[in-house]
Amino acid sequence: MGDDGDRDRGAKETEEETGRDTKETEGQKETRRQKQRRRRERRREEGTKRKQSDRRREKETDERETQAEPGQDPKRDRRRQGDRNKGDRGI
């Protein structure tokens, strides 16, 4: 059995043995490439590159708009509330 014992029991080949990274299979690589390709095509169609932070910001804005009643901005309301707490200064 010797050195080939691990392989006989179904263990994965190591990177040194094959000369390539074995953590990601060929099918996984292809799937990842397809997703990247679709993402690039979608960006090209939109004409913009949207970063993750932009998407997060858009999502937060959408959530705020759906939670607030029409014509209200929750951030502005918080600022107004701060003014109310300062006492009667005629603000």
mmCIF file of N, CA and C in Angstrom:
data_model
loop_
_atom_site.group_PDB
_atom_site.id
_atom_site.type_symbol
_atom_site.label_atom_id
_atom_site.label_comp_id
_atom_site.label_asym_id
_atom_site.label_seq_id
_atom_site.Cartn_x
_atom_site.Cartn_y
_atom_site.Cartn_z
ATOM 1 N N MET A 1 0.827 -1.190 0.000
ATOM 2 C CA MET A 1 0.000 0.000 0.000
ATOM 3 C C MET A 1 0.864 1.244 0.000
ATOM 4 N N GLY A 2 1.803 1.382 0.806
ATOM 5 C CA GLY A 2 2.794 2.450 0.769
ATOM 6 C C GLY A 2 2.237 3.848 0.602
ATOM 7 N N ASP A 3 2.863 4.591 -0.324
ATOM 8 C CA ASP A 3 2.490 5.993 -0.541
ATOM 9 C C ASP A 3 1.125 6.145 -1.197
ATOM 10 N N ASP A 4 0.711 5.160 -1.973
ATOM 11 C CA ASP A 4 -0.561 5.267 -2.682
ATOM 12 C C ASP A 4 -1.747 4.870 -1.805
ATOM 13 N N GLY A 5 -1.506 4.574 -0.547
ATOM 14 C CA GLY A 5 -2.563 4.128 0.349
ATOM 15 C C GLY A 5 -3.675 5.145 0.494
ATOM 16 N N ASP A 6 -3.340 6.409 0.597
ATOM 17 C CA ASP A 6 -4.362 7.444 0.749
ATOM 18 C C ASP A 6 -5.266 7.480 -0.473
ATOM 19 N N ARG A 7 -4.661 7.411 -1.643
ATOM 20 C CA ARG A 7 -5.435 7.495 -2.873
ATOM 21 C C ARG A 7 -6.356 6.284 -3.008
ATOM 22 N N ASP A 8 -5.900 5.124 -2.536
ATOM 23 C CA ASP A 8 -6.726 3.926 -2.618
ATOM 24 C C ASP A 8 -7.989 4.066 -1.776
ATOM 25 N N ARG A 9 -7.909 4.792 -0.700
ATOM 26 C CA ARG A 9 -9.075 4.961 0.174
ATOM 27 C C ARG A 9 -9.980 6.094 -0.299
ATOM 28 N N GLY A 10 -9.697 6.702 -1.432
ATOM 29 C CA GLY A 10 -10.572 7.729 -1.985
ATOM 30 C C GLY A 10 -10.238 9.140 -1.540
ATOM 31 N N ALA A 11 -9.066 9.345 -0.965
ATOM 32 C CA ALA A 11 -8.692 10.703 -0.552
ATOM 33 C C ALA A 11 -8.406 11.551 -1.787
ATOM 34 N N LYS A 12 -8.655 12.849 -1.674
ATOM 35 C CA LYS A 12 -8.407 13.738 -2.806
ATOM 36 C C LYS A 12 -6.910 13.866 -3.056
ATOM 37 N N GLU A 13 -6.564 14.062 -4.307
ATOM 38 C CA GLU A 13 -5.172 14.316 -4.636
ATOM 39 C C GLU A 13 -4.802 15.706 -4.145
ATOM 40 N N THR A 14 -3.549 15.856 -3.773
ATOM 41 C CA THR A 14 -3.112 17.160 -3.279
ATOM 42 C C THR A 14 -2.656 18.027 -4.439
ATOM 43 N N GLU A 15 -2.504 19.296 -4.170
ATOM 44 C CA GLU A 15 -2.074 20.249 -5.199
ATOM 45 C C GLU A 15 -0.685 19.884 -5.728
ATOM 46 N N GLU A 16 0.191 19.393 -4.835
ATOM 47 C CA GLU A 16 1.546 19.027 -5.265
ATOM 48 C C GLU A 16 1.507 17.873 -6.267
ATOM 49 N N GLU A 17 0.595 16.928 -6.076
ATOM 50 C CA GLU A 17 0.520 15.762 -6.955
ATOM 51 C C GLU A 17 -0.002 16.129 -8.341
ATOM 52 N N THR A 18 -0.980 17.014 -8.406
ATOM 53 C CA THR A 18 -1.624 17.295 -9.686
ATOM 54 C C THR A 18 -1.082 18.545 -10.358
ATOM 55 N N GLY A 19 -0.460 19.435 -9.585
ATOM 56 C CA GLY A 19 0.041 20.671 -10.170
ATOM 57 C C GLY A 19 -1.034 21.742 -10.283
ATOM 58 N N ARG A 20 -2.207 21.509 -9.739
ATOM 59 C CA ARG A 20 -3.266 22.524 -9.776
ATOM 60 C C ARG A 20 -4.030 22.490 -8.456
ATOM 61 N N ASP A 21 -4.792 23.527 -8.220
ATOM 62 C CA ASP A 21 -5.565 23.630 -6.990
ATOM 63 C C ASP A 21 -6.740 22.664 -7.069
ATOM 64 N N THR A 22 -6.857 21.791 -6.087
ATOM 65 C CA THR A 22 -7.927 20.790 -6.123
ATOM 66 C C THR A 22 -9.114 21.182 -5.258
ATOM 67 N N LYS A 23 -9.076 22.360 -4.640
ATOM 68 C CA LYS A 23 -10.174 22.756 -3.760
ATOM 69 C C LYS A 23 -11.440 23.057 -4.549
ATOM 70 N N GLU A 24 -11.285 23.498 -5.787
ATOM 71 C CA GLU A 24 -12.433 23.841 -6.619
ATOM 72 C C GLU A 24 -12.454 22.889 -7.817
ATOM 73 N N THR A 25 -13.545 22.167 -7.995
ATOM 74 C CA THR A 25 -13.616 21.216 -9.100
ATOM 75 C C THR A 25 -13.835 21.959 -10.413
ATOM 76 N N GLU A 26 -13.658 21.257 -11.510
ATOM 77 C CA GLU A 26 -13.849 21.880 -12.828
ATOM 78 C C GLU A 26 -15.280 22.396 -12.983
ATOM 79 N N GLY A 27 -16.245 21.631 -12.498
ATOM 80 C CA GLY A 27 -17.645 22.057 -12.582
ATOM 81 C C GLY A 27 -17.892 23.332 -11.795
ATOM 82 N N GLN A 28 -17.284 23.426 -10.617
ATOM 83 C CA GLN A 28 -17.438 24.632 -9.799
ATOM 84 C C GLN A 28 -16.799 25.831 -10.483
ATOM 85 N N LYS A 29 -15.635 25.602 -11.097
ATOM 86 C CA LYS A 29 -14.959 26.695 -11.807
ATOM 87 C C LYS A 29 -15.835 27.209 -12.940
ATOM 88 N N GLU A 30 -16.415 26.281 -13.687
ATOM 89 C CA GLU A 30 -17.252 26.670 -14.826
ATOM 90 C C GLU A 30 -18.484 27.436 -14.349
ATOM 91 N N THR A 31 -19.101 26.968 -13.269
ATOM 92 C CA THR A 31 -20.272 27.658 -12.714
ATOM 93 C C THR A 31 -19.899 29.073 -12.301
ATOM 94 N N ARG A 32 -18.761 29.215 -11.629
ATOM 95 C CA ARG A 32 -18.315 30.535 -11.187
ATOM 96 C C ARG A 32 -18.074 31.442 -12.391
ATOM 97 N N ARG A 33 -17.438 30.888 -13.414
ATOM 98 C CA ARG A 33 -17.169 31.679 -14.628
ATOM 99 C C ARG A 33 -18.465 32.115 -15.300
ATOM 100 N N GLN A 34 -19.457 31.220 -15.344
ATOM 101 C CA GLN A 34 -20.753 31.566 -15.947
ATOM 102 C C GLN A 34 -21.423 32.694 -15.179
ATOM 103 N N LYS A 35 -21.378 32.622 -13.854
ATOM 104 C CA LYS A 35 -21.984 33.676 -13.028
ATOM 105 C C LYS A 35 -21.288 35.009 -13.276
ATOM 106 N N GLN A 36 -19.952 34.979 -13.335
ATOM 107 C CA GLN A 36 -19.200 36.211 -13.590
ATOM 108 C C GLN A 36 -19.551 36.772 -14.962
ATOM 109 N N ARG A 37 -19.670 35.884 -15.953
ATOM 110 C CA ARG A 37 -20.002 36.311 -17.310
ATOM 111 C C ARG A 37 -21.373 36.985 -17.334
ATOM 112 N N ARG A 38 -22.362 36.346 -16.682
ATOM 113 C CA ARG A 38 -23.717 36.927 -16.631
ATOM 114 C C ARG A 38 -23.705 38.274 -15.930
ATOM 115 N N ARG A 39 -22.955 38.360 -14.835
ATOM 116 C CA ARG A 39 -22.876 39.610 -14.082
ATOM 117 C C ARG A 39 -22.282 40.717 -14.953
ATOM 118 N N ARG A 40 -21.213 40.386 -15.688
ATOM 119 C CA ARG A 40 -20.583 41.374 -16.578
ATOM 120 C C ARG A 40 -21.541 41.820 -17.668
ATOM 121 N N GLU A 41 -22.279 40.861 -18.250
ATOM 122 C CA GLU A 41 -23.241 41.201 -19.308
ATOM 123 C C GLU A 41 -24.335 42.108 -18.772
ATOM 124 N N ARG A 42 -24.821 41.806 -17.571
ATOM 125 C CA ARG A 42 -25.872 42.625 -16.960
ATOM 126 C C ARG A 42 -25.364 44.048 -16.727
ATOM 127 N N ARG A 43 -24.137 44.168 -16.241
ATOM 128 C CA ARG A 43 -23.554 45.494 -16.017
ATOM 129 C C ARG A 43 -23.421 46.250 -17.327
ATOM 130 N N ARG A 44 -23.016 45.526 -18.373
ATOM 131 C CA ARG A 44 -22.855 46.169 -19.676
ATOM 132 C C ARG A 44 -24.195 46.701 -20.173
ATOM 133 N N GLU A 45 -25.255 45.906 -19.976
ATOM 134 C CA GLU A 45 -26.594 46.332 -20.399
ATOM 135 C C GLU A 45 -27.048 47.554 -19.612
ATOM 136 N N GLU A 46 -26.779 47.562 -18.309
ATOM 137 C CA GLU A 46 -27.179 48.693 -17.474
ATOM 138 C C GLU A 46 -26.304 49.908 -17.741
ATOM 139 N N GLY A 47 -25.102 49.657 -18.228
ATOM 140 C CA GLY A 47 -24.188 50.755 -18.521
ATOM 141 C C GLY A 47 -23.447 51.258 -17.299
ATOM 142 N N THR A 48 -23.568 50.567 -16.190
ATOM 143 C CA THR A 48 -22.872 50.994 -14.977
ATOM 144 C C THR A 48 -22.287 49.785 -14.278
ATOM 145 N N LYS A 49 -21.291 50.056 -13.473
ATOM 146 C CA LYS A 49 -20.761 49.021 -12.602
ATOM 147 C C LYS A 49 -21.267 49.339 -11.211
ATOM 148 N N ARG A 50 -22.116 48.468 -10.693
ATOM 149 C CA ARG A 50 -22.656 48.698 -9.354
ATOM 150 C C ARG A 50 -21.858 47.883 -8.362
ATOM 151 N N LYS A 51 -21.283 48.559 -7.423
ATOM 152 C CA LYS A 51 -20.528 47.859 -6.398
ATOM 153 C C LYS A 51 -21.489 47.386 -5.317
ATOM 154 N N GLN A 52 -20.999 46.489 -4.479
ATOM 155 C CA GLN A 52 -21.840 45.932 -3.422
ATOM 156 C C GLN A 52 -22.330 47.026 -2.485
ATOM 157 N N SER A 53 -21.457 48.000 -2.188
ATOM 158 C CA SER A 53 -21.859 49.076 -1.279
ATOM 159 C C SER A 53 -22.996 49.895 -1.884
ATOM 160 N N ASP A 54 -22.978 50.084 -3.207
ATOM 161 C CA ASP A 54 -24.059 50.820 -3.868
ATOM 162 C C ASP A 54 -25.371 50.060 -3.755
ATOM 163 N N ARG A 55 -25.319 48.748 -3.973
ATOM 164 C CA ARG A 55 -26.535 47.937 -3.873
ATOM 165 C C ARG A 55 -27.085 47.991 -2.453
ATOM 166 N N ARG A 56 -26.180 47.920 -1.458
ATOM 167 C CA ARG A 56 -26.613 47.962 -0.061
ATOM 168 C C ARG A 56 -27.273 49.305 0.235
ATOM 169 N N ARG A 57 -26.675 50.386 -0.265
ATOM 170 C CA ARG A 57 -27.219 51.727 -0.045
ATOM 171 C C ARG A 57 -28.602 51.847 -0.684
ATOM 172 N N GLU A 58 -28.748 51.326 -1.904
ATOM 173 C CA GLU A 58 -30.045 51.367 -2.582
ATOM 174 C C GLU A 58 -31.087 50.580 -1.792
ATOM 175 N N LYS A 59 -30.699 49.431 -1.280
ATOM 176 C CA LYS A 59 -31.624 48.594 -0.519
ATOM 177 C C LYS A 59 -32.069 49.328 0.744
ATOM 178 N N GLU A 60 -31.110 49.952 1.450
ATOM 179 C CA GLU A 60 -31.456 50.687 2.669
ATOM 180 C C GLU A 60 -32.393 51.840 2.351
ATOM 181 N N THR A 61 -32.142 52.545 1.261
ATOM 182 C CA THR A 61 -32.998 53.659 0.860
ATOM 183 C C THR A 61 -34.399 53.154 0.562
ATOM 184 N N ASP A 62 -34.491 52.042 -0.168
ATOM 185 C CA ASP A 62 -35.796 51.465 -0.488
ATOM 186 C C ASP A 62 -36.547 51.087 0.786
ATOM 187 N N GLU A 63 -35.841 50.479 1.739
ATOM 188 C CA GLU A 63 -36.486 50.068 2.984
ATOM 189 C C GLU A 63 -36.997 51.280 3.756
ATOM 190 N N ARG A 64 -36.198 52.348 3.801
ATOM 191 C CA ARG A 64 -36.625 53.561 4.511
ATOM 192 C C ARG A 64 -37.864 54.149 3.860
ATOM 193 N N GLU A 65 -37.871 54.162 2.530
ATOM 194 C CA GLU A 65 -39.011 54.744 1.821
ATOM 195 C C GLU A 65 -40.281 53.938 2.053
ATOM 196 N N THR A 66 -40.156 52.626 2.133
ATOM 197 C CA THR A 66 -41.351 51.810 2.337
ATOM 198 C C THR A 66 -41.844 51.916 3.773
ATOM 199 N N GLN A 67 -40.943 52.127 4.726
ATOM 200 C CA GLN A 67 -41.354 52.239 6.123
ATOM 201 C C GLN A 67 -41.958 53.605 6.426
ATOM 202 N N ALA A 68 -41.456 54.656 5.786
ATOM 203 C CA ALA A 68 -41.927 56.013 6.066
ATOM 204 C C ALA A 68 -43.250 56.264 5.352
ATOM 205 N N GLU A 69 -44.040 57.142 5.927
ATOM 206 C CA GLU A 69 -45.266 57.551 5.257
ATOM 207 C C GLU A 69 -44.880 58.482 4.117
ATOM 208 N N PRO A 70 -45.717 58.602 3.104
ATOM 209 C CA PRO A 70 -45.374 59.454 1.964
ATOM 210 C C PRO A 70 -45.060 60.886 2.403
ATOM 211 N N GLY A 71 -43.974 61.421 1.842
ATOM 212 C CA GLY A 71 -43.600 62.797 2.148
ATOM 213 C C GLY A 71 -42.763 62.935 3.403
ATOM 214 N N GLN A 72 -42.327 61.838 3.975
ATOM 215 C CA GLN A 72 -41.506 61.911 5.181
ATOM 216 C C GLN A 72 -40.177 61.223 4.947
ATOM 217 N N ASP A 73 -39.142 61.781 5.543
ATOM 218 C CA ASP A 73 -37.820 61.180 5.488
ATOM 219 C C ASP A 73 -37.416 60.854 6.919
ATOM 220 N N PRO A 74 -37.242 59.587 7.250
ATOM 221 C CA PRO A 74 -36.937 59.209 8.633
ATOM 222 C C PRO A 74 -35.701 59.909 9.190
ATOM 223 N N LYS A 75 -34.669 60.111 8.357
ATOM 224 C CA LYS A 75 -33.474 60.787 8.852
ATOM 225 C C LYS A 75 -33.810 62.213 9.255
ATOM 226 N N ARG A 76 -34.581 62.881 8.432
ATOM 227 C CA ARG A 76 -34.959 64.258 8.730
ATOM 228 C C ARG A 76 -35.807 64.292 10.001
ATOM 229 N N ASP A 77 -36.681 63.298 10.183
ATOM 230 C CA ASP A 77 -37.509 63.227 11.385
ATOM 231 C C ASP A 77 -36.638 63.110 12.631
ATOM 232 N N ARG A 78 -35.566 62.326 12.550
ATOM 233 C CA ARG A 78 -34.679 62.179 13.702
ATOM 234 C C ARG A 78 -34.043 63.516 14.047
ATOM 235 N N ARG A 79 -33.643 64.267 13.019
ATOM 236 C CA ARG A 79 -33.040 65.583 13.273
ATOM 237 C C ARG A 79 -34.055 66.497 13.940
ATOM 238 N N ARG A 80 -35.288 66.471 13.453
ATOM 239 C CA ARG A 80 -36.329 67.319 14.040
ATOM 240 C C ARG A 80 -36.561 66.940 15.495
ATOM 241 N N GLN A 81 -36.544 65.642 15.765
ATOM 242 C CA GLN A 81 -36.768 65.188 17.130
ATOM 243 C C GLN A 81 -35.670 65.725 18.044
ATOM 244 N N GLY A 82 -34.448 65.766 17.551
ATOM 245 C CA GLY A 82 -33.347 66.323 18.328
ATOM 246 C C GLY A 82 -33.606 67.776 18.663
ATOM 247 N N ASP A 83 -34.149 68.532 17.716
ATOM 248 C CA ASP A 83 -34.474 69.930 17.969
ATOM 249 C C ASP A 83 -35.562 70.041 19.027
ATOM 250 N N ARG A 84 -36.538 69.165 18.992
ATOM 251 C CA ARG A 84 -37.634 69.207 19.962
ATOM 252 C C ARG A 84 -37.123 68.982 21.379
ATOM 253 N N ASN A 85 -36.082 68.186 21.501
ATOM 254 C CA ASN A 85 -35.578 67.856 22.829
ATOM 255 C C ASN A 85 -34.734 68.971 23.439
ATOM 256 N N LYS A 86 -34.439 70.008 22.690
ATOM 257 C CA LYS A 86 -33.586 71.078 23.206
ATOM 258 C C LYS A 86 -34.363 72.072 24.062
ATOM 259 N N GLY A 87 -35.633 71.874 24.191
ATOM 260 C CA GLY A 87 -36.409 72.790 25.006
ATOM 261 C C GLY A 87 -37.025 73.883 24.159
ATOM 262 N N ASP A 88 -37.636 74.850 24.803
ATOM 263 C CA ASP A 88 -38.346 75.899 24.074
ATOM 264 C C ASP A 88 -37.391 77.033 23.748
ATOM 265 N N ARG A 89 -36.839 76.996 22.566
ATOM 266 C CA ARG A 89 -35.942 78.061 22.123
ATOM 267 C C ARG A 89 -36.544 78.815 20.953
ATOM 268 N N GLY A 90 -37.758 78.486 20.610
ATOM 269 C CA GLY A 90 -38.376 79.155 19.477
ATOM 270 C C GLY A 90 -37.900 78.618 18.146
ATOM 271 N N ILE A 91 -37.433 77.388 18.128
ATOM 272 C CA ILE A 91 -36.949 76.803 16.868
ATOM 273 C C ILE A 91 -38.133 76.372 16.036
#
